Amino acid sequence: MFVNRAAELQFLLDHFERPGASLLVLWGRRRVGKTTLLREFASRAGAHGHPLLYHVGVRTTETEALLRLSDTLAQGFGDALLRIQPLTSWEAVFAYLSSRSQPFGLLLDEFPYLVESAPALPTKLQAAWDASLQHGQVKLVLCGSSVAMMEQTLLDRGAPLHGRRTGQWKVEPFSPADVAALHAAQGVAPRLVPVLEAFAVLGGVPLYAGQHYPKRPLEETIKVSILTKGEPLYEEVPFLLRQELREPRVYQAILSALAGGATSFGELSSKTGLERANLTRYLAQLDTLGLLRREVPVTEPKPHKSRKGIYRIADPFVGFWYRFVYPNLDRLELGDAGVVLDSVVKPALPHFISQAIEPYLPSLFGPRGIASLGAQVPFQPCYLGRHWSRKTELDLLLLSEDRRRGFVGELKWQGRAISPEAMADLRSRVAREETLRGVELTFALISRSGFTKTSTRPLPDERYIDLGAMAL
């Protein structure tokens, strides 16, 4: 099923329509939907009449890689001679591509595997691009899942192909709004709360999010797809770490500590036993892979220099796996998925979902979030995030560009209606924050299950947002 990715498709189509050669880089973590995107692009761009060849690299020898690519080119161009005499070097491949007089596209998926079999490939491609390919008609798309290798080979300063690319796009996981579109594509009119609950457990990686059928209870998806040995997501996280990282055990220890509640650098160092220099390097690698984020209060004027930063697992599904699967592997290996679901997951799930949603709450109210939520903000937000200090913690804080207007919110994820009197507590806590003095504020209570009745009318600067009543 292909859902959304309209911006990514348009990016590829625009570059394909431009005259002359192009060298595009498309990258992103595994399972994020790059191959599906390329295939959808190929089906649409093919209607323009130019040949568009798709080739996926595999882990093999250089000789075999060249034979496979020669076969792709022979089939795509109907070249009988190339079938008989395959290309035997990368220099021959690039000379062959340069000789084509008509525009064509070549999508090289899993490009890092080609580099693995021929480490000199990026340098050879650079030389060929500078000498001839850039003057020809090829539309070359290099795509890969190994984020570190793609960035080191193609994007970093000093990489052989640095400065040669004509465009690049990092394919990101789905947002909650995209997950809502996925539910709609499955024939269910999406409602905000079920979408957020599914997102909090499965995240936005399409392969993960697609495991949940919104017509069935989320708990059933958890049991069937995550907790049951042999099912798609049961061993997905260890597999991901083994594919991307050289020392998966160390990263596993860090992610487990994060899932267990460690958020500061000191706590992570203590729980993992890693020294400062090593821990810094490992955290940077997890950040590159999109598995970790460093978060600072939105009120910090220089976030990159702030000492108030905390670390959180960036992918909701990875957080769920380390919170509920990893500590219970012994029982799950014995087939006790139902027992673990009932005794461990269900009692803790509401609190976990609330915590998992908090980091995404600001974006839901932003320009690219949920329209019905953004409409509650009486100004154009420029800075979106959360705030914490020794005095209080705020789930949501949006600030205008001049930081003179703010929208502050409290998320209540209980299964019961919330009393509007909670607004007085929010106002009281905000009043103690010196950093917000002088800011014109709007206050919002955000409830999963609505509010109890009250005879008091909300003040003009108050919002009572019932997520459970919102359709999408």
Tab-separated table of C-alpha atoms in Angstrom, residues 28-231:
chain	number	residue	atom	x	y	z
A	28	GLY	CA	16.858	7.009	5.201
A	29	ARG	CA	16.746	4.257	7.777
A	30	ARG	CA	15.636	0.720	6.988
A	31	ARG	CA	11.928	-0.014	6.590
A	32	VAL	CA	11.079	3.657	6.080
A	33	GLY	CA	9.658	3.016	2.602
A	34	LYS	CA	12.403	4.096	0.191
A	35	THR	CA	12.012	1.123	-2.139
A	36	THR	CA	8.228	1.540	-2.230
A	37	LEU	CA	8.757	5.220	-3.027
A	38	LEU	CA	11.167	4.415	-5.864
A	39	ARG	CA	8.817	1.865	-7.371
A	40	GLU	CA	5.905	4.279	-7.218
A	41	PHE	CA	8.088	6.932	-8.820
A	42	ALA	CA	9.149	4.492	-11.549
A	43	SER	CA	5.536	3.651	-12.361
A	44	ARG	CA	4.584	7.327	-12.646
A	45	ALA	CA	7.705	8.588	-14.396
A	46	GLY	CA	7.526	5.770	-16.943
A	47	ALA	CA	4.457	7.407	-18.419
A	48	HIS	CA	6.689	10.222	-19.702
A	49	GLY	CA	8.175	7.922	-22.281
A	50	HIS	CA	11.800	7.837	-21.138
A	51	PRO	CA	13.332	4.531	-19.985
A	52	LEU	CA	13.520	4.270	-16.205
A	53	LEU	CA	15.582	1.380	-14.923
A	54	TYR	CA	15.441	0.099	-11.354
A	55	HIS	CA	18.306	-1.948	-9.940
A	56	VAL	CA	18.820	-3.149	-6.370
A	57	GLY	CA	22.274	-3.906	-5.026
A	58	VAL	CA	22.927	-7.054	-3.023
A	59	ARG	CA	25.808	-8.299	-0.897
A	60	THR	CA	28.006	-10.127	-3.383
A	61	THR	CA	31.344	-9.903	-5.191
A	62	GLU	CA	32.245	-7.061	-7.536
A	63	THR	CA	32.171	-9.399	-10.520
A	64	GLU	CA	28.680	-10.633	-9.696
A	65	ALA	CA	27.479	-7.088	-9.000
A	66	LEU	CA	28.637	-6.002	-12.482
A	67	LEU	CA	26.949	-9.015	-14.096
A	68	ARG	CA	23.661	-8.220	-12.349
A	69	LEU	CA	23.789	-4.547	-13.341
A	70	SER	CA	24.688	-5.463	-16.934
A	71	ASP	CA	21.607	-7.663	-17.046
A	72	THR	CA	19.435	-4.798	-15.757
A	73	LEU	CA	20.810	-2.447	-18.421
A	74	ALA	CA	20.451	-5.052	-21.164
A	75	GLN	CA	16.812	-5.673	-20.315
A	76	GLY	CA	15.984	-2.007	-19.838
A	77	PHE	CA	17.484	-0.892	-23.132
A	78	GLY	CA	16.768	-4.071	-25.096
A	79	ASP	CA	20.492	-4.431	-25.769
A	80	ALA	CA	21.120	-7.957	-27.103
A	81	LEU	CA	24.877	-7.383	-27.376
A	82	LEU	CA	25.136	-6.432	-23.700
A	83	ARG	CA	23.474	-9.722	-22.787
A	84	ILE	CA	26.247	-11.582	-24.586
A	85	GLN	CA	29.105	-9.322	-23.445
A	86	PRO	CA	28.427	-8.027	-19.896
A	87	LEU	CA	30.351	-5.042	-18.599
A	88	THR	CA	33.379	-6.096	-16.554
A	89	SER	CA	34.376	-2.862	-14.788
A	90	TRP	CA	32.725	0.214	-13.322
A	91	GLU	CA	34.607	2.359	-15.803
A	92	ALA	CA	32.882	0.360	-18.569
A	93	VAL	CA	29.501	0.855	-16.883
A	94	PHE	CA	29.916	4.626	-16.743
A	95	ALA	CA	31.196	4.767	-20.336
A	96	TYR	CA	28.125	2.805	-21.428
A	97	LEU	CA	25.795	5.178	-19.568
A	98	SER	CA	27.550	8.193	-21.075
A	99	SER	CA	27.063	6.810	-24.582
A	100	ARG	CA	23.267	6.895	-24.349
A	101	SER	CA	21.978	9.802	-26.408
A	102	GLN	CA	18.383	9.814	-25.121
A	103	PRO	CA	17.282	10.796	-21.590
A	104	PHE	CA	16.864	7.889	-19.177
A	105	GLY	CA	16.759	7.224	-15.458
A	106	LEU	CA	18.741	4.694	-13.431
A	107	LEU	CA	17.652	4.046	-9.853
A	108	LEU	CA	20.372	2.273	-7.859
A	109	ASP	CA	18.711	0.981	-4.698
A	110	GLU	CA	20.860	-0.243	-1.777
A	111	PHE	CA	23.839	1.613	-3.218
A	112	PRO	CA	25.956	0.876	-0.087
A	113	TYR	CA	25.952	-2.819	-1.016
A	114	LEU	CA	27.546	-1.916	-4.360
A	115	VAL	CA	30.162	0.124	-2.504
A	116	GLU	CA	30.733	-2.786	-0.141
A	117	SER	CA	31.666	-5.014	-3.070
A	118	ALA	CA	33.733	-2.259	-4.744
A	119	PRO	CA	35.097	0.264	-2.197
A	120	ALA	CA	36.575	2.415	-4.967
A	121	LEU	CA	33.171	2.865	-6.629
A	122	PRO	CA	32.446	6.377	-5.238
A	123	THR	CA	35.821	7.640	-6.472
A	124	LYS	CA	35.293	6.068	-9.890
A	125	LEU	CA	31.788	7.554	-10.098
A	126	GLN	CA	33.200	10.974	-9.194
A	127	ALA	CA	35.745	10.769	-11.988
A	128	ALA	CA	33.145	9.614	-14.513
A	129	TRP	CA	30.681	12.315	-13.433
A	130	ASP	CA	33.254	15.065	-13.788
A	131	ALA	CA	34.495	13.776	-17.154
A	132	SER	CA	31.318	12.778	-18.971
A	133	LEU	CA	28.179	11.808	-17.068
A	134	GLN	CA	27.272	15.353	-16.008
A	135	HIS	CA	27.233	16.349	-19.675
A	136	GLY	CA	24.953	13.484	-20.721
A	137	GLN	CA	21.314	12.521	-20.272
A	138	VAL	CA	21.365	10.148	-17.301
A	139	LYS	CA	19.098	10.746	-14.305
A	140	LEU	CA	20.977	8.837	-11.617
A	141	VAL	CA	19.368	8.173	-8.223
A	142	LEU	CA	21.535	6.654	-5.487
A	143	CYS	CA	19.462	5.193	-2.680
A	144	GLY	CA	20.502	3.452	0.527
A	145	SER	CA	19.436	2.352	3.982
A	146	SER	CA	22.821	2.401	5.680
A	147	VAL	CA	22.498	5.961	6.933
A	148	ALA	CA	26.092	6.259	8.123
A	149	MET	CA	27.565	4.921	4.877
A	150	MET	CA	25.309	7.050	2.679
A	151	GLU	CA	26.297	10.199	4.528
A	152	GLN	CA	30.003	9.340	4.681
A	153	THR	CA	30.153	8.288	1.008
A	154	LEU	CA	27.925	10.875	-0.621
A	155	LEU	CA	27.133	13.801	1.645
A	156	ASP	CA	29.913	14.541	4.111
A	157	ARG	CA	32.502	17.176	3.319
A	158	GLY	CA	35.492	15.329	1.933
A	159	ALA	CA	33.434	12.442	0.537
A	160	PRO	CA	34.320	11.563	-3.097
A	161	LEU	CA	30.918	12.679	-4.385
A	162	HIS	CA	30.544	15.734	-2.179
A	163	GLY	CA	29.411	18.689	-4.284
A	164	ARG	CA	28.423	16.542	-7.265
A	165	ARG	CA	24.854	15.775	-6.272
A	166	THR	CA	22.142	17.883	-7.859
A	167	GLY	CA	19.602	17.094	-5.137
A	168	GLN	CA	19.130	15.064	-1.982
A	169	TRP	CA	16.216	13.917	0.171
A	170	LYS	CA	16.211	12.090	3.492
A	171	VAL	CA	13.088	9.953	3.731
A	172	GLU	CA	11.681	10.328	7.232
A	173	PRO	CA	9.200	8.124	9.125
A	174	PHE	CA	5.512	8.977	8.941
A	175	SER	CA	4.051	11.639	11.200
A	176	PRO	CA	0.834	10.959	13.153
A	177	ALA	CA	-1.053	12.706	10.342
A	178	ASP	CA	0.464	10.254	7.853
A	179	VAL	CA	-0.571	7.325	10.063
A	180	ALA	CA	-4.106	8.730	9.964
A	181	ALA	CA	-3.907	8.583	6.150
A	182	LEU	CA	-2.755	4.971	6.436
A	183	HIS	CA	-5.818	4.147	8.553
A	184	ALA	CA	-8.055	5.889	6.043
A	185	ALA	CA	-6.504	3.861	3.214
A	186	GLN	CA	-7.500	0.725	5.132
A	187	GLY	CA	-11.145	1.778	5.034
A	188	VAL	CA	-11.469	3.271	8.527
A	189	ALA	CA	-12.482	6.869	9.162
A	190	PRO	CA	-9.578	7.874	11.405
A	191	ARG	CA	-10.126	9.379	14.816
A	192	LEU	CA	-7.375	11.206	16.619
A	193	VAL	CA	-7.066	9.118	19.794
A	194	PRO	CA	-6.769	5.687	18.084
A	195	VAL	CA	-4.262	7.170	15.632
A	196	LEU	CA	-2.130	8.591	18.448
A	197	GLU	CA	-2.304	5.334	20.405
A	198	ALA	CA	-1.185	3.313	17.386
A	199	PHE	CA	1.591	5.826	16.703
A	200	ALA	CA	2.800	5.691	20.314
A	201	VAL	CA	3.288	1.915	20.052
A	202	LEU	CA	4.336	1.366	16.414
A	203	GLY	CA	5.762	4.747	15.463
A	204	GLY	CA	5.939	6.110	11.942
A	205	VAL	CA	8.085	3.584	10.089
A	206	PRO	CA	5.615	2.359	7.435
A	207	LEU	CA	6.461	-1.326	7.830
A	208	TYR	CA	5.788	-1.109	11.565
A	209	ALA	CA	2.723	1.116	11.365
A	210	GLY	CA	1.245	-1.123	8.665
A	211	GLN	CA	1.127	-4.082	11.053
A	212	HIS	CA	-1.882	-2.558	12.799
A	213	TYR	CA	-5.314	-2.890	11.238
A	214	PRO	CA	-7.413	-0.136	12.802
A	215	LYS	CA	-10.506	-2.351	12.790
A	216	ARG	CA	-8.978	-4.568	15.480
A	217	PRO	CA	-7.924	-3.618	19.040
A	218	LEU	CA	-4.417	-2.264	19.456
A	219	GLU	CA	-3.747	-4.838	22.187
A	220	GLU	CA	-4.332	-7.614	19.661
A	221	THR	CA	-1.782	-6.100	17.281
A	222	ILE	CA	0.704	-5.897	20.150
A	223	LYS	CA	0.191	-9.543	21.008
A	224	VAL	CA	0.187	-10.891	17.455
A	225	SER	CA	2.835	-8.757	15.738
A	226	ILE	CA	5.210	-7.745	18.537
A	227	LEU	CA	5.065	-10.189	21.445
A	228	THR	CA	4.766	-13.441	19.494
A	229	LYS	CA	7.988	-15.187	18.548
A	230	GLY	CA	8.488	-15.484	14.804
A	231	GLU	CA	6.194	-12.568	13.932
